[in-house]
Amino acid sequence: MNPSQIKEKLLEILISNGYQYEKFNVFPSAKKEFGDFSTNLFFKLKKTEKQISTDDLINLIKNDPWIKENFEKIEEKNGFINFFVKNQVVYATVEEILRADRAYGKNNLGNKKKVLIEFVSANPTGPLTIAHGRQAAFGEALARILRACGYSVTKEYYLNDCGRQMELLGVSLKARYLQLKGIPAEIPEDGYHGEYLKDIAEKIQDIALDTDNKFFENFAKEEILKMIKKDLADFNVYFDSWFPESELRNNGDVEKIIEKLKEKGLVYQKDDALWFKSTVFGDDKDRVLRKKDGSYTYLAPDIAYHQDKIKRGFDILINLWGPDHAGYVSRIEAAVKAMGFDPEKLHIIIVQLTTLYRGKEKILMSTRKGQFITLRQLMNEVGPDSTKFFFLFRRADSHLDFDMELAKKQTEENPVFYIQYAFVRAMHILSFGETKGFKQNDFIHADFSLLKQDIEIEMIKRLKNFPLIVEQAAKTLEVSKIAGYILDISGTFHSYYQKFRVVDENEDLSLARLALVKCFSIVMQNGLDMLGISQPEKM
RNA sequence: GCGCCUGUAGCUCAAUAGGAUAGAGCAUCUGCCUUCUAAGCAGAGGGUUGCCCGUUCGAUUCGGGCCAGGCGCGCCA
């Protein structure tokens, strides 16, 4: 039983009685006293020309055979129609979850549509920051959720491996290398001063001191890339594809896309530079593609990159960017529109910054002062799963306060432990049940109608909501909904555990309750899996 | 100055494409362990949803105007 089934039925009833109206909602009831599902149909229907009385409509609904079969009560209250599901229908959920098992919560919303999620895409000039970490956690989780919803998802990392920043990286490494050899050398002011280049310099075999910058640039790039990949792997984030910017430059795609824009009359020359008429598509000013000195801006290859994404046949493009790129959104949207791609299918999600705290104390970060916590340091200290969870609890477009002390605490104050403890408890009960001779294979044959306690019914109903939550998360591209839901059912489970014993003398009841615990563990497992968080079976 | 994001309980956050009396956790106070892990549970207090208008049956949600915080606003990436 879910809202869309009810809505479908209501539509059917309306149509067969001469009403063509579909702009109403069916949603899980706000409160228990309002039943399980509610609809605002009356409010909406009042605005239409054809009138129908409340009683007439209620009667039509009540007399429908399908409604009779599934609901024990239909009532009108405060203008809403409330639906009360029969317990017998609720029990069917237990069987449904047990049968679906690892597939429970999945759907086919995406219908194999191809989605590209581009994220992290940090320049290979230094270690990943916590801002990248949040993007990584979010992107990985979003990909898993969309896959669970039947989308064909590719996770891609766009690698800015050319341009001035890379040159500076080479120069900086060369300076470090020379210093190591006892030769005075200075890193340029706008170069990379981080300690990590010292470590990388030490890995260089003896080479001629006048080796050109390109060598150092490549060496640094490869080493840093290794480091980034290691960080991501330890954070349980994996990319399907690494897309180097250099490819676009080398194969002439940048020139080609500029030519194409020229043909459309969207490019012009001014002040010795080449401009893109992005204002035609709603940007607040036109943007330079090729600078006076003949080199490209960041935008030019990025347009070529998006052209490439489109050419590869993706139906939906999702970009996760940091807030420092927020001002860049309208120009890339303009570019995508210029290429004739439906702008509705491009989703640029700005993943907001994270502020680290130790208790009440804010950790001030400053690259200059060398006071800087990397993703590596954060996950080494807090642990990858905890780190991920904190990143995912909050909506992407909100700033996040991340208290490292709290995240490390192994107490109830820490929501991550609260959740993990709930899961561990469930697993423990299941294995305890096995020692008492209750086999998981038999759960499906249990008499679920023995689950009569209010909290048991409530638990089942909440577990029933899981697929809806997943669907919503996919539709809104909001991962935090699943994190919140998991916290929620964890609470219900703890409460249940406290109130009732699962395994006791009554064998039939024990079996039914074990089945319920199993259902809980399935949902937790599937939910945590969608978030990309591992599930500890012991603590 | 302009643009984007945010503003909800003391703190951190929810609120399912506009729904009913705005909900959780932490913190505070009061109770609960010979039991499948108390890393937990039960209960209490705590609110003019930043402020003001508007749209409507109904606004935390949408629109306009203020206020506060963050981030952008290069022929950098």
Coordinates of C-alpha atoms (C1' of nucleotides) in Angstrom, one line a residue:
Chain A
M1 CA 0.0 0.0 0.0
N2 CA 1.4 3.4 -1.0
P3 CA 0.2 6.8 -1.8
S4 CA 0.4 6.4 -5.6
Q5 CA -1.8 3.3 -5.5
I6 CA -4.4 5.2 -3.5
K7 CA -4.2 8.2 -5.9
E8 CA -4.7 5.9 -8.8
K9 CA -7.8 4.4 -7.3
L10 CA -9.2 7.8 -6.4
L11 CA -8.7 9.0 -10.0
E12 CA -10.5 5.9 -11.2
I13 CA -13.4 6.6 -8.9
L14 CA -13.5 10.2 -9.9
I15 CA -13.4 9.5 -13.6
S16 CA -16.1 6.8 -13.5
N17 CA -18.3 9.4 -11.9
G18 CA -17.7 12.1 -14.4
Y19 CA -14.9 14.0 -12.7
Q20 CA -11.7 14.8 -14.6
Y21 CA -9.4 16.1 -11.9
E22 CA -6.0 15.0 -10.9
K23 CA -4.3 17.9 -9.1
F24 CA -4.4 16.5 -5.6
N25 CA -2.0 14.7 -3.4
V26 CA -2.1 11.6 -1.4
F27 CA 0.6 11.5 1.3
P28 CA 1.4 9.6 4.5
S29 CA -0.6 11.2 7.3
A30 CA 1.0 13.8 9.5
K31 CA -0.3 12.1 12.7
K32 CA -1.4 8.8 13.9
E33 CA -4.9 10.0 14.6
F34 CA -5.2 11.0 11.0
G35 CA -4.7 7.4 9.9
D36 CA -2.0 6.2 7.5
F37 CA -2.7 8.2 4.4
S38 CA -4.4 11.4 3.7
T39 CA -5.5 13.4 0.7
N40 CA -6.3 17.0 0.1
L41 CA -8.8 16.1 -2.6
F42 CA -11.7 18.1 -1.2
F43 CA -9.8 21.4 -1.1
K44 CA -8.7 20.9 -4.6
L45 CA -12.0 19.7 -5.9
K46 CA -13.7 22.8 -4.4
K47 CA -12.0 24.9 -7.0
T48 CA -13.4 23.0 -9.9
E49 CA -16.7 23.9 -11.5
K50 CA -18.4 20.6 -10.9
Q51 CA -19.4 20.3 -7.3
I52 CA -19.8 17.2 -5.3
S53 CA -20.8 16.9 -1.7
T54 CA -18.4 15.6 0.9
D55 CA -20.8 12.8 1.9
D56 CA -21.3 11.7 -1.7
L57 CA -17.6 11.5 -2.4
I58 CA -16.9 9.7 0.9
N59 CA -19.5 7.2 0.1
L60 CA -18.2 6.6 -3.4
I61 CA -14.8 5.9 -1.9
K62 CA -16.1 3.7 0.9
N63 CA -18.0 1.5 -1.5
D64 CA -15.2 0.7 -3.8
P65 CA -14.3 -3.0 -3.5
W66 CA -10.5 -2.4 -3.5
I67 CA -10.9 0.2 -0.7
K68 CA -13.1 -2.1 1.3
E69 CA -10.5 -4.8 1.0
N70 CA -7.6 -2.7 2.2
F71 CA -8.9 -0.2 4.6
E72 CA -10.7 -0.5 7.8
K73 CA -11.8 3.1 8.0
I74 CA -12.2 6.1 5.7
E75 CA -13.1 9.4 7.3
E76 CA -13.2 13.1 6.6
K77 CA -11.6 15.4 9.1
N78 CA -10.8 19.1 8.8
G79 CA -11.3 18.8 5.0
F80 CA -8.9 16.0 4.5
I81 CA -9.8 12.4 3.7
N82 CA -8.0 10.0 6.0
F83 CA -7.3 6.4 5.2
F84 CA -6.8 3.7 7.9
V85 CA -5.1 0.6 6.6
K86 CA -6.1 -2.8 7.8
N87 CA -3.6 -4.6 9.9
Q88 CA -3.8 -7.5 7.6
V89 CA -2.5 -5.3 4.8
V90 CA 0.3 -4.1 7.1
Y91 CA 1.5 -7.6 7.7
A92 CA 1.9 -8.2 4.0
T93 CA 4.7 -5.8 4.2
V94 CA 6.8 -8.1 6.4
E95 CA 6.6 -10.8 3.8
E96 CA 7.3 -8.3 1.1
I97 CA 10.5 -7.1 2.8
L98 CA 11.7 -10.7 3.6
R99 CA 11.2 -11.8 0.0
A100 CA 12.7 -8.7 -1.6
D101 CA 15.6 -8.7 0.9
R102 CA 18.6 -6.8 -0.7
A103 CA 16.3 -5.5 -3.4
Y104 CA 13.9 -3.9 -1.0
G105 CA 13.7 -0.2 -1.6
K106 CA 14.7 -0.4 -5.2
N107 CA 12.5 0.8 -8.0
N108 CA 12.6 1.5 -11.7
L109 CA 12.1 5.2 -11.7
G110 CA 15.1 5.8 -13.9
N111 CA 14.2 3.2 -16.5
K112 CA 17.9 2.8 -17.4
K113 CA 18.3 6.4 -18.3
K114 CA 21.9 7.3 -18.5
V115 CA 23.2 9.7 -15.8
L116 CA 26.6 11.3 -15.5
I117 CA 27.6 12.6 -12.1
E118 CA 30.7 14.7 -12.2
F119 CA 32.2 15.4 -8.8
V120 CA 35.3 16.1 -6.7
S121 CA 37.2 17.0 -9.9
A122 CA 39.9 18.6 -7.7
N123 CA 43.0 19.9 -9.4
P124 CA 45.8 17.4 -8.9
T125 CA 47.9 20.0 -7.2
G126 CA 47.4 19.0 -3.6
P127 CA 45.6 16.7 -1.2
L128 CA 41.8 16.6 -1.0
T129 CA 40.2 19.0 1.3
I130 CA 37.2 18.4 3.5
A131 CA 35.1 20.3 1.0
H132 CA 36.1 17.7 -1.6
G133 CA 35.3 15.1 1.0
R134 CA 31.7 16.3 1.4
Q135 CA 31.3 16.2 -2.4
A136 CA 32.8 12.8 -2.6
A137 CA 30.5 11.4 0.1
F138 CA 27.5 13.1 -1.5
G139 CA 28.3 12.0 -5.1
E140 CA 29.0 8.4 -4.1
A141 CA 25.7 8.2 -2.2
L142 CA 23.7 10.0 -4.9
A143 CA 25.1 7.5 -7.5
R144 CA 24.1 4.6 -5.3
I145 CA 20.6 5.9 -4.8
L146 CA 20.1 6.6 -8.5
R147 CA 21.4 3.1 -9.3
A148 CA 18.9 1.7 -6.9
C149 CA 16.2 3.6 -8.8
G150 CA 17.1 2.0 -12.1
Y151 CA 19.3 4.7 -13.5
S152 CA 22.5 3.8 -15.3
V153 CA 25.0 6.0 -13.5
T154 CA 28.6 6.9 -14.4
K155 CA 30.7 8.6 -11.8
E156 CA 33.3 10.8 -13.4
Y157 CA 36.2 12.9 -12.2
Y158 CA 37.2 15.7 -14.4
L159 CA 40.9 16.2 -14.2
N160 CA 42.3 19.7 -14.8
D161 CA 45.7 18.6 -15.8
C162 CA 46.8 21.5 -17.9
G163 CA 47.2 25.2 -17.6
R164 CA 48.9 27.6 -15.4
Q165 CA 48.2 25.8 -12.1
M166 CA 49.9 22.7 -13.3
E167 CA 52.9 24.8 -14.5
L168 CA 53.1 26.3 -11.1
L169 CA 53.0 22.9 -9.5
G170 CA 56.0 21.8 -11.6
V171 CA 58.0 24.9 -10.7
S172 CA 57.2 24.4 -7.1
L173 CA 58.3 20.8 -7.1
K174 CA 61.5 21.7 -8.9
A175 CA 62.2 24.3 -6.2
R176 CA 61.6 21.6 -3.5
Y177 CA 63.9 19.2 -5.3
L178 CA 66.7 21.7 -5.7
Q179 CA 66.4 22.6 -2.0
L180 CA 66.7 19.0 -1.2
K181 CA 69.9 18.9 -3.1
G182 CA 71.2 21.9 -1.1
I183 CA 70.7 24.3 -3.9
P184 CA 69.0 27.6 -3.0
A185 CA 65.7 27.8 -4.8
E186 CA 62.4 29.6 -4.1
I187 CA 58.8 28.6 -4.6
P188 CA 57.0 31.4 -6.4
E189 CA 54.6 33.5 -4.3
D190 CA 51.6 32.0 -6.0
G191 CA 53.1 28.5 -6.1
Y192 CA 52.4 25.5 -3.9
H193 CA 54.0 25.7 -0.5
G194 CA 52.6 22.7 1.2
E195 CA 54.8 20.1 2.9
Y196 CA 53.6 17.3 0.7
L197 CA 55.8 18.5 -2.2
K198 CA 58.8 17.9 0.0
D199 CA 57.8 14.3 0.4
I200 CA 57.3 14.0 -3.3
A201 CA 60.6 15.6 -4.1
E202 CA 62.3 12.9 -2.0
K203 CA 60.9 10.2 -4.3
I204 CA 62.6 11.7 -7.3
Q205 CA 65.7 9.6 -8.4
D206 CA 68.8 11.6 -9.1
I207 CA 68.3 13.6 -12.2
A208 CA 70.1 16.5 -13.9
L209 CA 69.5 19.7 -12.1
D210 CA 68.5 21.5 -15.3
T211 CA 65.7 19.0 -16.1
D212 CA 62.8 21.0 -17.5
N213 CA 59.7 21.9 -15.6
K214 CA 57.5 19.6 -17.6
F215 CA 59.2 16.6 -15.9
F216 CA 58.5 18.0 -12.5
E217 CA 55.0 18.9 -13.4
N218 CA 54.3 15.3 -14.6
F219 CA 56.0 13.8 -11.6
A220 CA 54.0 15.9 -9.2
K221 CA 50.8 15.2 -11.0
E222 CA 51.2 11.5 -11.0
E223 CA 52.2 11.4 -7.3
I224 CA 49.4 13.6 -6.2
L225 CA 46.9 11.7 -8.3
K226 CA 48.0 8.5 -6.5
M227 CA 47.5 10.2 -3.2
I228 CA 44.0 11.4 -4.3
K229 CA 43.0 8.0 -5.4
K230 CA 44.2 6.4 -2.2
D231 CA 42.2 9.0 -0.2
L232 CA 39.1 8.3 -2.2
A233 CA 39.5 4.5 -1.9
D234 CA 39.9 4.7 1.8
F235 CA 36.8 6.9 1.9
N236 CA 35.0 4.2 -0.1
V237 CA 34.4 6.4 -3.1
Y238 CA 35.1 5.1 -6.5
F239 CA 35.0 6.6 -9.9
D240 CA 34.0 4.9 -13.1
S241 CA 35.8 7.3 -15.3
W242 CA 38.7 9.9 -15.1
F243 CA 38.4 12.5 -17.8
P244 CA 41.5 14.5 -18.4
E245 CA 41.2 18.0 -19.7
S246 CA 44.4 17.5 -21.7
E247 CA 42.5 15.1 -23.9
L248 CA 40.1 17.8 -25.0
R249 CA 43.0 20.1 -25.8
N250 CA 45.0 17.5 -27.7
N251 CA 42.2 16.1 -29.9
G252 CA 41.1 19.5 -31.0
D253 CA 37.7 19.4 -29.3
V254 CA 38.2 22.9 -27.9
E255 CA 38.7 24.4 -31.3
K256 CA 35.8 22.4 -32.7
I257 CA 33.3 23.7 -30.2
I258 CA 34.4 27.2 -30.6
E259 CA 33.9 26.8 -34.4
K260 CA 30.5 25.4 -33.7
L261 CA 29.5 28.4 -31.5
K262 CA 30.9 30.7 -34.2
E263 CA 28.6 29.2 -36.8
K264 CA 25.7 29.9 -34.5
G265 CA 26.9 33.5 -34.2
L266 CA 27.5 33.2 -30.5
V267 CA 31.1 34.2 -30.6
Y268 CA 32.7 37.6 -31.3
Q269 CA 36.1 39.3 -31.1
K270 CA 36.7 42.2 -28.8
D271 CA 39.8 43.8 -27.2
D272 CA 41.9 41.1 -28.9
A273 CA 40.0 38.4 -27.1
L274 CA 37.4 35.9 -28.2
W275 CA 34.0 36.2 -26.4
F276 CA 31.1 33.8 -25.9
K277 CA 27.6 35.5 -26.0
S278 CA 26.4 33.8 -22.8
T279 CA 24.0 36.7 -22.1
V280 CA 21.8 35.4 -24.9
F281 CA 21.1 32.5 -22.6
G282 CA 20.6 34.4 -19.4
D283 CA 24.1 35.0 -18.1
D284 CA 24.7 38.5 -16.7
K285 CA 27.7 39.1 -18.9
D286 CA 29.5 37.6 -21.8
R287 CA 32.5 35.5 -21.1
V288 CA 36.0 35.2 -22.6
L289 CA 36.9 32.0 -24.3
R290 CA 40.4 32.9 -25.6
K291 CA 42.5 35.4 -23.9
K292 CA 44.6 38.2 -25.5
D293 CA 47.7 36.0 -25.2
G294 CA 46.0 33.3 -27.3
S295 CA 45.5 30.8 -24.5
Y296 CA 42.1 29.5 -23.5
T297 CA 40.2 30.4 -20.3
Y298 CA 39.0 27.6 -18.0
L299 CA 35.6 28.0 -19.6
A300 CA 36.6 27.0 -23.2
P301 CA 37.7 23.4 -22.4
D302 CA 34.8 23.1 -19.9
I303 CA 32.3 23.8 -22.7
A304 CA 34.1 21.2 -24.8
Y305 CA 33.8 18.8 -21.9
H306 CA 30.1 19.3 -21.6
Q307 CA 29.7 18.9 -25.3
D308 CA 31.6 15.6 -24.9
K309 CA 29.2 14.5 -22.1
I310 CA 26.2 15.2 -24.3
K311 CA 27.8 13.4 -27.2
R312 CA 28.3 10.3 -25.1
G313 CA 24.6 10.1 -24.9
F314 CA 23.8 10.9 -21.3
D315 CA 20.2 11.8 -20.6
I316 CA 20.9 13.6 -17.3
L317 CA 24.0 15.5 -16.3
I318 CA 24.7 16.2 -12.6
N319 CA 27.6 18.4 -11.5
L320 CA 28.6 18.7 -7.9
W321 CA 30.5 21.9 -7.4
G322 CA 31.8 23.9 -4.4
P323 CA 30.3 27.2 -3.6
D324 CA 33.4 28.9 -5.0
H325 CA 32.1 27.9 -8.4
A326 CA 28.5 29.1 -7.8
G327 CA 29.2 32.2 -10.0
Y328 CA 30.1 29.8 -12.7
V329 CA 26.7 28.1 -12.9
S330 CA 25.0 30.5 -15.3
R331 CA 27.7 30.4 -17.8
I332 CA 27.9 26.6 -18.1
E333 CA 24.1 26.6 -18.2
A334 CA 24.3 29.1 -21.0
A335 CA 26.9 26.9 -22.8
V336 CA 24.7 23.8 -22.5
K337 CA 21.7 25.7 -23.9
A338 CA 23.8 27.0 -26.7
M339 CA 24.6 23.4 -27.7
G340 CA 20.9 22.6 -27.8
F341 CA 20.8 20.5 -24.7
D342 CA 17.7 20.6 -22.6
P343 CA 18.7 22.8 -19.6
E344 CA 16.2 20.9 -17.4
K345 CA 18.4 17.9 -17.7
L346 CA 21.5 19.6 -16.3
H347 CA 21.6 19.7 -12.5
I348 CA 24.3 21.7 -10.9
I349 CA 24.3 21.1 -7.2
I350 CA 26.4 23.4 -5.1
V351 CA 27.7 21.4 -2.1
Q352 CA 28.2 24.0 0.6
L353 CA 31.2 24.3 2.8
T354 CA 31.9 22.5 6.0
T355 CA 33.2 24.3 9.1
L356 CA 35.1 22.0 11.5
Y357 CA 34.8 22.3 15.2
R358 CA 36.4 20.7 18.2
G359 CA 33.5 20.9 20.7
K360 CA 32.6 24.6 20.8
E361 CA 35.9 25.7 19.3
K362 CA 35.9 26.5 15.6
I363 CA 38.9 25.2 13.7
L364 CA 40.2 28.1 11.6
M365 CA 41.8 26.9 8.4
S366 CA 44.4 28.9 6.6
T367 CA 46.5 27.6 3.8
R368 CA 49.1 30.3 4.5
K369 CA 49.6 29.5 8.1
G370 CA 49.8 25.9 7.3
Q371 CA 46.8 25.3 9.6
F372 CA 44.8 23.0 7.3
I373 CA 42.9 19.8 7.9
T374 CA 42.8 17.6 4.9
L375 CA 40.2 14.9 4.2
R376 CA 42.9 12.3 5.0
Q377 CA 43.4 13.8 8.4
L378 CA 39.7 14.1 9.1
M379 CA 39.0 10.5 8.2
N380 CA 42.0 9.2 10.0
E381 CA 40.9 10.8 13.2
V382 CA 37.1 10.3 13.0
G383 CA 36.9 7.2 10.8
P384 CA 35.6 7.1 7.2
D385 CA 32.0 6.0 8.0
S386 CA 31.4 8.5 10.7
T387 CA 32.9 11.2 8.5
K388 CA 30.6 10.3 5.7
F389 CA 27.5 10.1 7.8
F390 CA 28.1 13.6 9.2
F391 CA 28.6 14.9 5.6
L392 CA 25.3 13.3 4.5
F393 CA 23.1 14.3 7.4
R394 CA 22.7 17.8 6.1
R395 CA 21.2 19.0 2.9
A396 CA 23.9 19.7 0.2
D397 CA 23.0 23.4 -0.1
S398 CA 23.3 24.1 3.6
H399 CA 26.5 24.9 5.4
L400 CA 27.6 22.2 7.7
D401 CA 29.0 22.4 11.2
F402 CA 31.1 19.3 11.8
D403 CA 32.1 18.7 15.4
M404 CA 35.1 16.4 15.4
E405 CA 34.8 15.7 19.1
L406 CA 31.2 14.6 18.7
A407 CA 31.9 12.5 15.7
K408 CA 34.5 10.6 17.7
K409 CA 32.4 10.0 20.7
Q410 CA 31.2 6.5 21.2
T411 CA 28.1 7.5 23.1
E412 CA 24.5 8.2 22.4
E413 CA 25.2 11.9 21.7
N414 CA 26.7 10.7 18.4
P415 CA 24.0 9.9 16.0
V416 CA 26.3 7.6 14.0
F417 CA 26.8 5.4 17.0
Y418 CA 23.1 5.5 17.8
I419 CA 22.4 4.1 14.3
Q420 CA 25.2 1.6 14.3
Y421 CA 24.2 0.4 17.7
A422 CA 20.7 -0.2 16.5
F423 CA 21.9 -2.3 13.6
V424 CA 24.3 -4.2 15.8
R425 CA 21.6 -5.0 18.3
A426 CA 19.4 -6.3 15.5
M427 CA 22.2 -8.5 14.2
H428 CA 22.9 -9.7 17.7
I429 CA 19.3 -10.7 18.3
L430 CA 19.2 -12.6 15.0
S431 CA 22.3 -14.6 15.9
F432 CA 20.9 -15.1 19.4
G433 CA 17.8 -16.4 17.8
E434 CA 19.8 -18.9 15.8
T435 CA 21.5 -20.3 18.9
K436 CA 18.0 -20.9 20.1
G437 CA 17.1 -22.8 17.0
F438 CA 15.3 -20.1 15.0
K439 CA 16.4 -20.2 11.4
Q440 CA 16.2 -17.2 9.1
N441 CA 14.7 -19.4 6.4
D442 CA 11.7 -20.0 8.5
F443 CA 10.9 -16.3 9.1
I444 CA 8.8 -16.2 6.0
H445 CA 6.5 -18.8 7.4
A446 CA 5.9 -17.0 10.7
D447 CA 2.4 -15.8 11.7
F448 CA 2.9 -12.1 11.4
S449 CA -0.5 -11.4 12.8
L450 CA 1.0 -12.1 16.2
L451 CA 2.7 -8.7 15.9
K452 CA -0.1 -6.9 17.6
Q453 CA 1.7 -4.3 19.7
D454 CA 1.3 -0.7 18.6
I455 CA 5.0 -0.3 18.3
E456 CA 5.2 -3.4 16.1
I457 CA 2.6 -2.1 13.7
E458 CA 4.3 1.3 13.7
M459 CA 7.6 -0.3 13.0
I460 CA 6.2 -2.2 10.0
K461 CA 4.5 0.9 8.6
R462 CA 7.8 2.9 8.9
L463 CA 9.7 0.1 7.1
K464 CA 7.0 0.3 4.4
N465 CA 8.0 3.9 3.9
F466 CA 11.5 3.1 2.9
P467 CA 10.9 2.7 -0.9
L468 CA 9.0 6.1 -0.8
I469 CA 12.0 7.8 0.9
V470 CA 14.3 6.3 -1.7
E471 CA 12.1 7.5 -4.5
Q472 CA 12.0 11.0 -3.0
A473 CA 15.7 11.2 -2.5
A474 CA 16.2 10.3 -6.2
K475 CA 13.6 12.8 -7.4
T476 CA 15.0 15.7 -5.3
L477 CA 18.6 14.6 -5.5
E478 CA 18.7 14.9 -1.8
V479 CA 20.7 12.3 0.0
S480 CA 20.1 13.5 3.5
K481 CA 16.5 12.2 3.4
I482 CA 17.8 8.7 3.6
A483 CA 20.2 9.5 6.4
G484 CA 17.3 11.1 8.4
Y485 CA 15.1 8.2 7.8
I486 CA 17.7 5.7 9.0
L487 CA 18.1 7.7 12.2
D488 CA 14.3 7.7 12.6
I489 CA 13.8 4.0 12.3
S490 CA 16.8 3.4 14.5
G491 CA 14.9 5.2 17.2
T492 CA 11.8 3.1 16.7
F493 CA 13.9 0.0 16.9
H494 CA 15.7 0.9 20.1
S495 CA 12.4 1.7 21.6
Y496 CA 10.9 -1.6 20.6
Y497 CA 13.9 -3.5 21.9
Q498 CA 13.5 -1.8 25.3
K499 CA 9.9 -2.6 25.5
F500 CA 9.6 -6.1 24.3
R501 CA 11.7 -9.2 24.3
V502 CA 12.1 -10.7 20.9
V503 CA 13.2 -14.2 21.7
D504 CA 11.3 -15.8 24.6
E505 CA 9.4 -18.9 25.5
N506 CA 6.6 -18.4 23.0
E507 CA 8.1 -19.9 19.9
D508 CA 5.5 -18.6 17.4
L509 CA 5.7 -15.1 18.7
S510 CA 9.5 -15.2 18.8
L511 CA 9.6 -16.3 15.2
A512 CA 7.3 -13.5 14.1
R513 CA 9.3 -10.9 16.1
L514 CA 12.6 -12.2 14.7
A515 CA 11.1 -11.8 11.2
L516 CA 10.4 -8.2 12.1
V517 CA 13.9 -7.6 13.4
K518 CA 15.2 -9.2 10.2
C519 CA 13.1 -6.7 8.2
F520 CA 14.6 -3.9 10.2
S521 CA 18.1 -5.1 9.5
I522 CA 17.3 -5.4 5.8
V523 CA 16.2 -1.8 5.6
M524 CA 19.1 -0.6 7.6
Q525 CA 21.5 -2.6 5.4
N526 CA 20.0 -1.3 2.2
G527 CA 19.7 2.2 3.4
L528 CA 23.3 2.4 4.7
D529 CA 24.4 0.8 1.5
M530 CA 22.8 3.5 -0.5
L531 CA 24.7 6.0 1.5
G532 CA 27.9 4.2 0.9
I533 CA 28.4 3.5 4.6
S534 CA 29.5 0.1 5.8
Q535 CA 27.5 -1.8 8.4
P536 CA 29.4 -3.1 11.4
E537 CA 27.9 -6.3 12.7
K538 CA 29.7 -5.9 16.1
M539 CA 30.7 -3.1 18.3
Chain B
rG1 C1' 27.0 47.6 -5.1
rC2 C1' 25.2 42.9 -7.8
rG3 C1' 24.3 37.5 -7.7
rC4 C1' 23.8 32.6 -5.2
rC5 C1' 23.1 29.8 -0.5
rU6 C1' 21.4 30.0 4.5
rG7 C1' 18.3 32.0 8.8
rU8 C1' 13.1 27.0 12.5
rA9 C1' 13.7 25.1 20.5
rG10 C1' 19.8 26.9 24.4
rC11 C1' 22.9 23.8 20.3
rU12 C1' 22.8 20.7 15.6
rC13 C1' 19.1 19.8 12.2
rA14 C1' 13.8 17.8 10.0
rA15 C1' 9.2 18.9 8.0
rU16 C1' 7.7 14.0 2.2
rA17 C1' 6.9 19.5 -4.8
rG18 C1' 1.6 24.6 -0.2
rG19 C1' -1.5 20.8 4.2
rA20 C1' -4.0 19.5 9.9
rU21 C1' -1.8 21.2 16.8
rA22 C1' 6.0 22.9 13.2
rG23 C1' 9.1 17.5 14.7
rA24 C1' 13.9 14.6 16.1
rG25 C1' 18.6 14.3 18.5
rC26 C1' 21.9 16.8 22.0
rA27 C1' 22.0 19.7 26.3
rU28 C1' 18.7 20.5 31.1
rC29 C1' 15.4 18.0 34.8
rU30 C1' 12.9 13.1 36.6
rG31 C1' 12.7 7.9 36.4
rC32 C1' 14.5 2.7 34.3
rC33 C1' 20.0 -2.4 34.2
rU34 C1' 20.0 -10.4 38.0
rU35 C1' 16.9 -10.3 30.8
rC36 C1' 18.6 -10.7 23.2
rU37 C1' 24.8 -5.4 24.6
rA38 C1' 22.1 0.8 29.5
rA39 C1' 26.9 2.6 23.3
rG40 C1' 19.9 2.0 25.3
rC41 C1' 14.7 3.4 26.9
rA42 C1' 10.4 6.2 29.2
rG43 C1' 8.7 11.1 30.8
rA44 C1' 9.0 16.7 31.4
rG45 C1' 10.1 21.6 30.1
rG46 C1' 11.7 24.4 25.8
rG47 C1' 8.9 28.1 19.4
rU48 C1' 5.8 35.0 17.2
rU49 C1' 9.8 29.3 11.8
rG50 C1' 15.0 36.6 11.3
rC51 C1' 11.3 41.0 10.4
rC52 C1' 7.2 43.3 7.3
rC53 C1' 3.7 42.9 3.3
rG54 C1' 1.3 39.9 -0.5
rU55 C1' -0.9 35.3 -3.2
rU56 C1' -5.0 31.4 -0.9
rC57 C1' -9.4 27.5 2.0
rG58 C1' -4.4 26.9 4.1
rA59 C1' 2.5 29.6 4.0
rU60 C1' 8.5 27.1 7.4
rU61 C1' 7.5 26.1 2.0
rC62 C1' 5.5 30.5 -3.3
rG63 C1' 6.3 36.2 -4.6
rG64 C1' 8.0 41.3 -3.1
rG65 C1' 10.8 44.4 0.5
rC66 C1' 14.0 44.8 4.5
rC67 C1' 17.8 42.6 8.4
rA68 C1' 21.9 39.1 9.6
rG69 C1' 25.7 35.3 8.3
rG70 C1' 28.5 32.6 4.4
rC71 C1' 30.3 32.3 -0.6
rG72 C1' 31.0 34.3 -5.4
rC73 C1' 31.5 38.7 -8.7
rG74 C1' 39.2 38.0 -13.4
rC75 C1' 41.3 37.8 -20.4
rC76 C1' 42.6 32.5 -12.3
rA77 C1' 41.2 27.6 -12.1

